[in-house]
Coordinates of C-alpha atoms and ligand atoms in Angstrom, one line a residue:
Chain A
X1 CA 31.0 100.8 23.3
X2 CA 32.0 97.6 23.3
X3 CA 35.5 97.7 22.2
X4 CA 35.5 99.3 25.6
X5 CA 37.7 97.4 28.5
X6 CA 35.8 95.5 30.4
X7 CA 37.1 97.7 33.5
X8 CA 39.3 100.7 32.8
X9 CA 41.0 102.6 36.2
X10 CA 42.5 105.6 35.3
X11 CA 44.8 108.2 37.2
X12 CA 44.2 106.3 40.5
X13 CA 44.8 107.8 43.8
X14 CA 44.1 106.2 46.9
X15 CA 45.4 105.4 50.8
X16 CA 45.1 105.4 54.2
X17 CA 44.0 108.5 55.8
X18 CA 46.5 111.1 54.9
X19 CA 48.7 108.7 53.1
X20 CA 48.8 108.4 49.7
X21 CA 49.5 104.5 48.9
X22 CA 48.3 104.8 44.9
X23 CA 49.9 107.4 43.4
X24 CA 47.6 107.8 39.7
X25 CA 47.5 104.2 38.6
X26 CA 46.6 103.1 35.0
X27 CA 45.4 99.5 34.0
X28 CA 42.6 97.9 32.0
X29 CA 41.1 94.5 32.2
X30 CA 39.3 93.4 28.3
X31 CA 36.4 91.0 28.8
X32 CA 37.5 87.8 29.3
X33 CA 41.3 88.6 29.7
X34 CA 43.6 87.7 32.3
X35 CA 45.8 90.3 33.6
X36 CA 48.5 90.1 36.3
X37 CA 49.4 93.3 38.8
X38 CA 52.8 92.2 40.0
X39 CA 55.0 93.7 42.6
X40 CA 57.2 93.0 45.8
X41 CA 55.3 93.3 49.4
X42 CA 53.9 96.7 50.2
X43 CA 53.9 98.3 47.1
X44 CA 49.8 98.8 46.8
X45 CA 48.9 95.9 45.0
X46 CA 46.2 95.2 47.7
X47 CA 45.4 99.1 48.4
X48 CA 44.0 98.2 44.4
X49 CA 42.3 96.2 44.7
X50 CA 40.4 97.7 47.9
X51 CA 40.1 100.9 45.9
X52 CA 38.4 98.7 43.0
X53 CA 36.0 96.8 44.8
X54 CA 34.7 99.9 46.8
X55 CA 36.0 98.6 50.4
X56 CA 38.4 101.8 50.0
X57 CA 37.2 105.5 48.7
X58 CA 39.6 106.7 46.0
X59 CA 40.9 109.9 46.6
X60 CA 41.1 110.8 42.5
X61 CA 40.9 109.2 39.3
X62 CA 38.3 107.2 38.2
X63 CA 37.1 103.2 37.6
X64 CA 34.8 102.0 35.2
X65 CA 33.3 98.3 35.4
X66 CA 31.3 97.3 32.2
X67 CA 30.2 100.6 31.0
X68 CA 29.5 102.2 34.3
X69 CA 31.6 104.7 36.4
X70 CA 31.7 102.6 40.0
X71 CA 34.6 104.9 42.1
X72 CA 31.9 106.4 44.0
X73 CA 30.0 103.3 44.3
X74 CA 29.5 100.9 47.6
X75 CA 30.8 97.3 47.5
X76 CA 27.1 95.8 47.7
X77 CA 26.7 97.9 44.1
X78 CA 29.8 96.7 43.2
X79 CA 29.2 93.1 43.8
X80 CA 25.9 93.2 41.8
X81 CA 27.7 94.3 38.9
X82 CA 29.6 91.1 38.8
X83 CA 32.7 92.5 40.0
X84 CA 34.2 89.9 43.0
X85 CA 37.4 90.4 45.1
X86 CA 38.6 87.3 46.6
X87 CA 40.9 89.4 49.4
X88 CA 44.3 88.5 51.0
X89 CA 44.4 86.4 53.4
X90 CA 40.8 84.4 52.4
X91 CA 39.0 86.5 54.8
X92 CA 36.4 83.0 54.9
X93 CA 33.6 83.6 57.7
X94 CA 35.6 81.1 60.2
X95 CA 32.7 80.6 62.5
X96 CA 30.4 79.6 59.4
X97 CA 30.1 75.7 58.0
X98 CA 31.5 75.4 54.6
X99 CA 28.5 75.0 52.7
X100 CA 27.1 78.6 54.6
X101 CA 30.5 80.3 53.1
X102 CA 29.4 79.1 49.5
X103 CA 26.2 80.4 49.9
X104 CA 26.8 83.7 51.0
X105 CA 28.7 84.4 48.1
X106 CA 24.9 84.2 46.5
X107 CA 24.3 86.9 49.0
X108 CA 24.1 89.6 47.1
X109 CA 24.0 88.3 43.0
X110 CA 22.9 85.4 41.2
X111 CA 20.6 83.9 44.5
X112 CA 18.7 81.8 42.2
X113 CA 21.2 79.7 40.8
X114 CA 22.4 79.1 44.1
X115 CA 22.2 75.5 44.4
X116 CA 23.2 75.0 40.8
X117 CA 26.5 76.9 40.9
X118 CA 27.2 74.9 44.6
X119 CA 27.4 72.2 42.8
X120 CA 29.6 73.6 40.5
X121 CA 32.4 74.6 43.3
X122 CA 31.6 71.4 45.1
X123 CA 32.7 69.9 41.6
X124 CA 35.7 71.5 41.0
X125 CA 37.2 71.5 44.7
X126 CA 35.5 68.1 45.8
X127 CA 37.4 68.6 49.5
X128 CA 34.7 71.1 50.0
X129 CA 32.0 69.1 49.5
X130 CA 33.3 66.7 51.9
X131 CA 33.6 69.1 54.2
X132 CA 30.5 71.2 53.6
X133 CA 29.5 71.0 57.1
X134 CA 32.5 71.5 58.7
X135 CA 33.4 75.1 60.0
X136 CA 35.0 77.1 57.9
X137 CA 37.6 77.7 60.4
X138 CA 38.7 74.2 60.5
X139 CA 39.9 74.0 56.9
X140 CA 43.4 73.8 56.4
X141 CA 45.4 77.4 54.6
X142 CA 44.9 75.8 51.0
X143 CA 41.4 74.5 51.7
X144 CA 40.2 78.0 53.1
X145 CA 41.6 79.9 49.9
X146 CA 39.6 77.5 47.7
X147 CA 36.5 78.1 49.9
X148 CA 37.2 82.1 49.2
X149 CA 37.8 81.6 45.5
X150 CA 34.5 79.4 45.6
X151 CA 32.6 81.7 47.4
X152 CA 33.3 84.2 44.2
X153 CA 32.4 81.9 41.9
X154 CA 29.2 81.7 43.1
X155 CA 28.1 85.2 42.5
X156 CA 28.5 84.4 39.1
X157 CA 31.2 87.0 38.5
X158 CA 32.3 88.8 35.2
X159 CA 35.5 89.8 36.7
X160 CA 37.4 87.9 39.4
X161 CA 40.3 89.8 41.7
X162 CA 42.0 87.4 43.3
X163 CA 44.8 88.8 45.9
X164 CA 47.5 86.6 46.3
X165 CA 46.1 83.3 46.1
X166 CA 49.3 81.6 45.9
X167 CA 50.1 82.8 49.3
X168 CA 51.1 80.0 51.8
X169 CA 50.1 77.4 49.5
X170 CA 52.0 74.1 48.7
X171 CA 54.0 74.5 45.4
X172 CA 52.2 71.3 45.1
X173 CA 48.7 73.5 45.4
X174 CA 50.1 76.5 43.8
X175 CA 50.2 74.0 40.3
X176 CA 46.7 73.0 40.7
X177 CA 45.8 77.0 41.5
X178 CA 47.0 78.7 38.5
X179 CA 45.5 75.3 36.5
X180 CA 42.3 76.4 37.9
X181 CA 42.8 80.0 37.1
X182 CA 43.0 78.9 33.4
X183 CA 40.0 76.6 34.1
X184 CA 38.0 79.8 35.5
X185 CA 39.0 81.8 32.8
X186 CA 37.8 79.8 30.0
X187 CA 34.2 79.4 31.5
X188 CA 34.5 83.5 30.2
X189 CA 35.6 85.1 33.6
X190 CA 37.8 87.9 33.0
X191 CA 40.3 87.8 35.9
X192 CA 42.5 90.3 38.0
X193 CA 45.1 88.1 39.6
X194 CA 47.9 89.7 42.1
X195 CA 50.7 88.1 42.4
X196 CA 54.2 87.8 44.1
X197 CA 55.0 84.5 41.9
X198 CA 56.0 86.4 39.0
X199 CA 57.1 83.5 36.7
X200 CA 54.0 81.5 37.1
X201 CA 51.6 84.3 36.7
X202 CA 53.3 85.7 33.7
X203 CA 52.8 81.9 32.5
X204 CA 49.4 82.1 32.9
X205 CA 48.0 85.6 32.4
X206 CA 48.2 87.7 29.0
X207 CA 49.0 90.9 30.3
X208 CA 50.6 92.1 33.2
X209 CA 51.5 95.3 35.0
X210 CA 54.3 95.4 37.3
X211 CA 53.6 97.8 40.4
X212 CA 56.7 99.6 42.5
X213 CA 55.8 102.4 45.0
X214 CA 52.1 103.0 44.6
X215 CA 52.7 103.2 40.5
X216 CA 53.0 101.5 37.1
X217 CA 56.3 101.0 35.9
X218 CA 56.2 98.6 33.2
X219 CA 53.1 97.1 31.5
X220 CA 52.8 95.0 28.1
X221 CA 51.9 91.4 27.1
X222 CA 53.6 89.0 29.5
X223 CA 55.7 87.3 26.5
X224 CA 57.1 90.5 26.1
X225 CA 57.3 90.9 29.8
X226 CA 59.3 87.9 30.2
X227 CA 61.9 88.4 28.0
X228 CA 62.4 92.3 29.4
X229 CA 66.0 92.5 30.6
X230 CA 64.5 95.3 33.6
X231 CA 62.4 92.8 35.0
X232 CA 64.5 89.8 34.6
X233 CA 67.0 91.8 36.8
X234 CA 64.1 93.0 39.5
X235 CA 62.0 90.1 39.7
X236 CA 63.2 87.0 37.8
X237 CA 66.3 87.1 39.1
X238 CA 67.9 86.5 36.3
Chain B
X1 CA 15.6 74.6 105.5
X2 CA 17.3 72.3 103.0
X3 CA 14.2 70.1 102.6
X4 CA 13.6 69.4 99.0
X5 CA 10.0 70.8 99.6
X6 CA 11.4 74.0 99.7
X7 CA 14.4 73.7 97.5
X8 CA 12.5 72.5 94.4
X9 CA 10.3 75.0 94.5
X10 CA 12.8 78.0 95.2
X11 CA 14.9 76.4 92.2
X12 CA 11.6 76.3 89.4
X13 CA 11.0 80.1 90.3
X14 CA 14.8 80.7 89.7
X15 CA 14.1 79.2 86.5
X16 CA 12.1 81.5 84.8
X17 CA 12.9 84.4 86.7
X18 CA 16.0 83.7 84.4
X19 CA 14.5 83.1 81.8
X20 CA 13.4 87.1 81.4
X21 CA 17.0 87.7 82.5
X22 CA 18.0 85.2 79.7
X23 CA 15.8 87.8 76.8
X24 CA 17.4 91.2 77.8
X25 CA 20.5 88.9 78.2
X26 CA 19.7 87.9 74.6
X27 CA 19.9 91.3 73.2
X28 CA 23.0 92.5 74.6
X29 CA 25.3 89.5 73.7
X30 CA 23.7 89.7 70.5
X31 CA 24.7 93.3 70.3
X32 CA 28.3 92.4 71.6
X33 CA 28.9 89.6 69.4
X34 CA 28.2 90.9 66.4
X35 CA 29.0 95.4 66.9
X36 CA 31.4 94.4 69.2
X37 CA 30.0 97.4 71.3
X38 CA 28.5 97.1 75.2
X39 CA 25.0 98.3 74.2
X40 CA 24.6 101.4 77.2
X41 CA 20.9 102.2 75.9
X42 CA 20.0 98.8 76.9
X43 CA 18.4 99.7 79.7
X44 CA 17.2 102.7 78.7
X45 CA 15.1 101.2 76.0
X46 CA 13.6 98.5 78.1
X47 CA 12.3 101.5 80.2
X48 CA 11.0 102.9 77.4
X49 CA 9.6 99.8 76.8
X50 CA 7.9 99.2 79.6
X51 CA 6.4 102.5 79.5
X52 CA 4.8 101.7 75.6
X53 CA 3.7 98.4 77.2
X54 CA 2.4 100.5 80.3
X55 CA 0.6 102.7 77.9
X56 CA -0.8 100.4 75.4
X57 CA -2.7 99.0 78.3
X58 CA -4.5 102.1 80.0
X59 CA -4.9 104.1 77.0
X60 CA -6.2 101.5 73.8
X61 CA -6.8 98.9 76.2
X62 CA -4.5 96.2 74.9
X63 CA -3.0 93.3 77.1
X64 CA 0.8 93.2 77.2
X65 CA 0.2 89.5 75.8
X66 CA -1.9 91.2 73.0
X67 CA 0.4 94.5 72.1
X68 CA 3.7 92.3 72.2
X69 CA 3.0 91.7 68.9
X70 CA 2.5 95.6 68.0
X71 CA 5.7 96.2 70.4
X72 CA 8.4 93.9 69.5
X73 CA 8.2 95.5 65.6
X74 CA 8.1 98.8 66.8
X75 CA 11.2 98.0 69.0
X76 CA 12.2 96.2 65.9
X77 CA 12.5 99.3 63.7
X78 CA 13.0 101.8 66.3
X79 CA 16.6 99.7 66.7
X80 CA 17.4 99.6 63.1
X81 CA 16.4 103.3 62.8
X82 CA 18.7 104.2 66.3
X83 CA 21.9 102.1 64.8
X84 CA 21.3 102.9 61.0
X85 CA 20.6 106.7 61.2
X86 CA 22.3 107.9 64.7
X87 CA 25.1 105.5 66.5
X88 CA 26.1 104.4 63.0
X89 CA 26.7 107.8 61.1
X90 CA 27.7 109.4 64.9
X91 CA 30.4 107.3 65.2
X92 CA 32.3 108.4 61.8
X93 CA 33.7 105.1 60.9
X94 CA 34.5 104.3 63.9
X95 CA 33.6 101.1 65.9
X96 CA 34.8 102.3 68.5
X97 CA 32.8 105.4 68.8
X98 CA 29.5 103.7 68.9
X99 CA 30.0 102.5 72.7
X100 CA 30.0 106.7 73.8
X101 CA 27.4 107.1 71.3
X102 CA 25.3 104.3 73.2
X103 CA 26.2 105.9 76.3
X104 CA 25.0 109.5 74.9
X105 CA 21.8 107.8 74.0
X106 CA 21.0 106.4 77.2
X107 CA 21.1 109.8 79.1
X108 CA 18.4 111.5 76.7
X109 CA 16.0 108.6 76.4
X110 CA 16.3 108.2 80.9
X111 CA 16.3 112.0 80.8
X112 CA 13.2 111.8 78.4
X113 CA 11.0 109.8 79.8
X114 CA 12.1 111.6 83.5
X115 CA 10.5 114.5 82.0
X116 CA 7.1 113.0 80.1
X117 CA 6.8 110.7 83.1
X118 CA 8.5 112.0 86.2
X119 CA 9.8 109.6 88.7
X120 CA 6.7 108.2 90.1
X121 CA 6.1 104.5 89.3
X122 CA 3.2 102.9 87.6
X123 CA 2.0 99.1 87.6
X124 CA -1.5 97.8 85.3
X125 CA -4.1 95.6 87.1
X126 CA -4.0 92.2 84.4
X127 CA -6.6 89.4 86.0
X128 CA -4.6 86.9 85.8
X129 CA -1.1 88.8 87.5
X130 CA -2.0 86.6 90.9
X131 CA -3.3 83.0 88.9
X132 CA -1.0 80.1 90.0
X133 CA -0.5 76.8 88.7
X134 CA -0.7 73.9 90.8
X135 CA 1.8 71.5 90.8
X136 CA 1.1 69.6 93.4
X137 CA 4.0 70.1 95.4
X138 CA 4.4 74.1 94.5
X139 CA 2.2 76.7 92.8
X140 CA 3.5 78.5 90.1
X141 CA 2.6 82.2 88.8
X142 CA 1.0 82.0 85.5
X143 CA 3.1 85.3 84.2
X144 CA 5.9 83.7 84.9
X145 CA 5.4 80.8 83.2
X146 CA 4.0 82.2 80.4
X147 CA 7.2 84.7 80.3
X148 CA 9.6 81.0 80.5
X149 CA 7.6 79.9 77.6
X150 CA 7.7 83.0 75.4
X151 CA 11.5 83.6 76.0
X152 CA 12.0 80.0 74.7
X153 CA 9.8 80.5 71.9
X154 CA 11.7 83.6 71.1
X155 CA 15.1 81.8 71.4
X156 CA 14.5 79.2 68.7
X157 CA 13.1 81.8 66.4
X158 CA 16.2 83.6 66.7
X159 CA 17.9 80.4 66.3
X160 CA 15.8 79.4 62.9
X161 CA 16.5 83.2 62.0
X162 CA 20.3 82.5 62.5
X163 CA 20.9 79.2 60.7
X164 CA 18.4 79.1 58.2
X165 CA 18.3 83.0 56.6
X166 CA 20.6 84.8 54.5
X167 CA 20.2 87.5 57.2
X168 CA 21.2 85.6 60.0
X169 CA 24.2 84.0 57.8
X170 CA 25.1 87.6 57.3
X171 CA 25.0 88.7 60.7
X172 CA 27.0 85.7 62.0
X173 CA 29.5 86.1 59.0
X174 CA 30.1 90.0 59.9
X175 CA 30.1 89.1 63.4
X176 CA 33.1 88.0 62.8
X177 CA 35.0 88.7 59.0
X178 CA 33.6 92.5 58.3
X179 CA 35.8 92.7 55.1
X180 CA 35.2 89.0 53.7
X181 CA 31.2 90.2 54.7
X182 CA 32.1 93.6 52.8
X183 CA 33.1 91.9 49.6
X184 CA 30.6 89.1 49.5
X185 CA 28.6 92.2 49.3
X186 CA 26.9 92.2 52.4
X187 CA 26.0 96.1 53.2
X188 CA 27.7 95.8 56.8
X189 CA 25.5 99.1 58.1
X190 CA 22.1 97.5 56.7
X191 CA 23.3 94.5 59.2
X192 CA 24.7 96.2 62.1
X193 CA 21.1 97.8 62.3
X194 CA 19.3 94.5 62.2
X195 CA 21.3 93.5 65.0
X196 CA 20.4 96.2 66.9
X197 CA 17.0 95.9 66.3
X198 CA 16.9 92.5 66.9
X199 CA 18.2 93.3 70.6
X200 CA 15.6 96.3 70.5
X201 CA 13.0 93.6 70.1
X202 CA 14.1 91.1 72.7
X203 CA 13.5 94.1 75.1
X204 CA 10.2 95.2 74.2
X205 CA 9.5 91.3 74.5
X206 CA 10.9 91.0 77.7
X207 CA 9.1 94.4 78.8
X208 CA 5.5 92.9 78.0
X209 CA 6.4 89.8 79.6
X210 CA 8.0 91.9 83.0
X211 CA 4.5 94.0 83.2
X212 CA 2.0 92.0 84.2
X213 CA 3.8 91.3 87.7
X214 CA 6.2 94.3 87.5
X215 CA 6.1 98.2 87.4
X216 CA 8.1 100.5 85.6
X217 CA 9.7 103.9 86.1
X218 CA 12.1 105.7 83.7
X219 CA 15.0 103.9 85.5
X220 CA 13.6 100.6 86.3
X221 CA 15.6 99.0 83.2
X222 CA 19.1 99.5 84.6
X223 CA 18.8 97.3 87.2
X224 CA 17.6 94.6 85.1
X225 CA 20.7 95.3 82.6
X226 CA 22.9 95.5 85.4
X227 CA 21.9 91.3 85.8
X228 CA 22.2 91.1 82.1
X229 CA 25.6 92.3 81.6
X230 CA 26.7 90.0 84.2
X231 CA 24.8 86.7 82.5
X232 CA 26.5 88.0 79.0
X233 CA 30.0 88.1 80.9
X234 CA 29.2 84.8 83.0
X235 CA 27.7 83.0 79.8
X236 CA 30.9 84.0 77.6
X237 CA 30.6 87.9 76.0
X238 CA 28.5 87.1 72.5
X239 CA 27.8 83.8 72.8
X240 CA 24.1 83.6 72.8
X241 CA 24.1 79.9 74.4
X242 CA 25.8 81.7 77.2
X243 CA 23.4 83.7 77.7
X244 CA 20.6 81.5 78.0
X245 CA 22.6 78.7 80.5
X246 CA 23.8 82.1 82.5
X247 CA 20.6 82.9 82.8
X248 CA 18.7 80.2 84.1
X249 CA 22.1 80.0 86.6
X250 CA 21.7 83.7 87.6
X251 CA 17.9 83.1 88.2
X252 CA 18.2 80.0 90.4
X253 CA 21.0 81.8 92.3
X254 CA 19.1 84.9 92.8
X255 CA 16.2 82.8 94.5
X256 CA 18.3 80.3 96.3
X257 CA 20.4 82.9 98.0
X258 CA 17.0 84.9 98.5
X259 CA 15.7 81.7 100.1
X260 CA 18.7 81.3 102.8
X261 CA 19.7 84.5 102.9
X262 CA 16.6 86.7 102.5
X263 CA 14.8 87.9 100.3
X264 CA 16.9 91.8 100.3
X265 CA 19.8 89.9 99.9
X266 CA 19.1 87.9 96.8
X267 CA 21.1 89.5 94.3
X268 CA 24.2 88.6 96.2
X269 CA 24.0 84.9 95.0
X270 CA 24.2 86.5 91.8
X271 CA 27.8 88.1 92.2
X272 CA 29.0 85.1 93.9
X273 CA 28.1 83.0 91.1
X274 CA 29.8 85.1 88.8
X275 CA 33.0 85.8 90.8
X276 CA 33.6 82.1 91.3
X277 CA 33.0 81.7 87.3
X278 CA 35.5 84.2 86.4
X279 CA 38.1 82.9 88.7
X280 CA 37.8 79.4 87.0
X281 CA 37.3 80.3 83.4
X282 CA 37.8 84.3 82.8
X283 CA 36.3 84.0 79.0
X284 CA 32.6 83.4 80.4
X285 CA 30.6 79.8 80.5
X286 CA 30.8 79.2 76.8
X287 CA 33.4 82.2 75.9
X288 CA 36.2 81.3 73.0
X289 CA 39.3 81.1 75.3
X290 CA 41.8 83.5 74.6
Ligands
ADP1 N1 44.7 99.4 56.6 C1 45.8 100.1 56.3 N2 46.0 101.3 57.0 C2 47.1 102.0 56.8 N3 48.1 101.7 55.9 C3 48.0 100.5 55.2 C4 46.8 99.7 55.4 N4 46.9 98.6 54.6 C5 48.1 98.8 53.9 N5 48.7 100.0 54.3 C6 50.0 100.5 53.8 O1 49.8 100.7 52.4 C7 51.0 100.3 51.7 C8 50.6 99.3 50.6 O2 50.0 98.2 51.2 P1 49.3 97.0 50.4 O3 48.4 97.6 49.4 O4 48.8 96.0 51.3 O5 50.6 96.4 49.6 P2 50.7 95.0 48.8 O6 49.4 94.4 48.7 O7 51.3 95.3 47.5 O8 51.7 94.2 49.6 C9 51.9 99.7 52.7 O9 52.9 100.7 53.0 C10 51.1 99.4 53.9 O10 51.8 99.6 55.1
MG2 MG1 48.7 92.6 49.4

């Protein structure tokens, strides 16, 4: 049991009404791992991670998170397992203060520590502690995505998604991000991280699996990865 | 006629005539802001309402002061039931949906109570429906001011609810980011139905409070809704602020214009005011701009 991946989706289907977006999609996440799903715009990275967190019903396949199958499961379910997507786009509750954002991320898991682990964000992005009572709405692009990536810290996750976090960010920012990505993961957070920033990712995570068109078409350990003459060519640029 | 003797007075009674306005208000720009859905049962239910308060009175003998606190649960949970087990699953998904469902909802409960009730209208003998207060200058009617009190009281509870619970967090953060609310895992349907039974309850509220003074027939709520859905479009659709400042304005210009123009022409102040708000800011009192 517990050489078991921490989560295992197998033979994946899943889309929009009658489209099929994920067409039988194969990855694994080990516990405390950080893998990178890679892949240009529109290719189903997101559709994924939707499927994986429960906000989208897969059509076929299955998903198991720590043991338990979770396909048919509803994101509050989900979320109490210690499985946390941090979506595209931030998705922060703009109308809430910042400190009300945190604190929802409690919502649902680890409420008691709530303070405690508040502290904990506040201490690692100390802008939102200065601007706990601000509106959430207020924050700037790369103040918002920390706000989201705090808000899943505080449910104490065991996995992490994170959707693009490097999206509209500063390459000033985008430096401090995937330091704090190595940060998160050595606290023992396994981590899920899409990506369009191939080279930094591939830096960063210890697997990867690069998506075209809805499937896997290359997967290994990203030192392997980046010195494959296919994706140099597609991705690298190189 | 525009000596403040008379003025004053006529303005105070405005006042908390709105303030019922301001609770049935309450509960449909609650329901706006947060299903994003014009609430058609509204009036419905505060019919129904009325006749529970109605009923509590002749048949156990409770006064409408007294069964308010049996009422406003009941209301509570026959919201969350309504949204959680009918408009939610009715409207498969979606949003959208949930407006006709409202709609369909309406015509049974009107069509229900037409046929336990008929059309004939009822009022309850309460001792103190004709006690004043004297002010000196004016008298004021002791429902009424125990209504004004009560929907204040009720306002800052939802307030304290609002700021200071996880539920109220939740309901402002789905309000307005379903799929952030989604994956924080707030159960989005669990919410939606507190919302809605939340605005069940501020109608039940309102109902007890309307009683004492009032009467009720199975259509008697419309008319009341129809003043509501123009303080939730005057105050700013959602905006529960809005709704309590559009209020008090509706109910001061209901009585003002009653007072110049008579008493059958009252509710024309009220479309004044809101024509001449809309002209010079089409989002509502306290609406976001667009
Ligand atoms: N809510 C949606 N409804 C319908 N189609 C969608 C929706 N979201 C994404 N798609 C489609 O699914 C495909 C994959 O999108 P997405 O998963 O967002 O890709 P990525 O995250 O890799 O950029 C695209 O063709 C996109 O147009
Ligand atoms: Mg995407």
């Amino acid at each position: 049991m517990d050489t078991d991946p921490l989560l295992a989706v197998s033979d994946l289907h899943a889309g929009y009404g009658e489209t099929e977006v994920l067409h039988g999609v194969d990855l694994a996440v080990g516990k405390g791992e950080i893998v990178a799903v890679l892949g240009s715009n529109g290719v189903g990275k997101s559709t994924l991670n939707r499927t994986i967190s429960g906000v989208l019903r897969a059509k076929r396949g299955s998903i198991r998170f720590a043991g338990h199958a979770i396909e048919q499961e509803k994101p509050p379910k989900i979320v109490m397992r210690g499985l946390i997507h941090v979506p595209e786009g931030r998705c922060v509750f703009p109308n809430l203060s910042v400190r009300d954002n945190l604190d929802l991320g409690s919502y649902r898991r680890a409420r008691d520590h709530r303070q405690q682990n508040r502290d904990g964000v506040f201490g690692i992005f100390p802008r939102l502690a200065e601007r706990q009572s601000q509106s959430a709405g207020s924050l700037s692009g790369g103040e918002q995505q920390m706000l989201a990536i705090g808000r899943g810290l505080m449910a104490e996750p065991i996995l992490l998604i994170l959707d693009e976090p490097s999206l509209g960010l500063s390459p000033l920012l985008v430096e401090e991000l995937f330091a704090l990505i190595q940060r998160i993961n050595q606290q023992g957070i396994a981590l899920l991280l899409v990506e369009q920033n191939v080279v930094q990712s591939l830096e960063v995570a210890h697997r990867a699996y690069i998506l075209e068109n809805g499937s896997v078409v290359l997967n290994g350990a990203s030192d392997q990865l980046r010195s494959d003459p296919n994706l140099k060519r597609a991705y690298l640029g190189l | 006629m525009l000596s403040p003797a008379i003025l004053i007075p006529a303005i105070i009674n405005g006042l908390l005539i709105g303030a019922i306005y301001a609770l049935i208000a309450l509960g449909l720009t609650l329901i706006y802001g947060v299903l994003h859905i014009i609430n058609f049962a509204h009036g419905a239910l505060l019919s129904a309402a009325l006749f529970a308060a109605f009923f509590a009175f002749r048949l156990l003998g409770l006064d409408p002061y007294v069964s308010v606190f049996l009422l406003a649960p009941a209301f509570f949970t026959l919201g969350y039931v309504l949204q959680r087990f009918i408009i939610g699953p009715a409207s498969h998904g979606d949003d959208r949906n949930m407006l006709l469902v409202t709609l369909g909802l309406a015509v049974i409960i009107e069509n229900a109570l037409l046929y336990a009730f008929r059309a004939d209208t009822r009022t309850i003998d309460v001792p103190y429906a004709f006690q004043t207060i004297n002010l000196g200058f004016t008298f004021l009617a002791v429902p009424r001011v125990v209504g004004f009190c009560a929907v204040f009281a009720v306002a800052f509870a939802l307030w304290v609810i609002m700021t200071f619970t996880d539920t109220g967090r939740a309901i402002r953060a789905v309000a307005k980011e379903k799929l952030g609310a989604q994956l924080a895992g707030i159960d989005v349907a669990h919410v939606y139905a507190v919302t809605f039974g939340l605005g069940t309850a501020c109608v039940a509220i309102a109902a007890c409070l309307l009683i004492p003074t009032y009467y009720v027939n199975p259509r008697v709520g419309d008319a009341f809704v129809l003043v509501a859905f123009t303080i939730v479009v005057l105050g700013g659709m959602g905006s529960v602020p809005g709704a309590l400042v559009g209020a008090l304005l509706i109910g001061v210009a209901e009585s003002l214009s009653g007072l110049f123009l008579g008493e059958s022409l009252g509710q024309i102040g009220i479309f004044l005011i809101f024509i001449v708000v809309l002209l010079v800011r089409p989002s509502g009192l306290f609406g976001a701009r667009a």
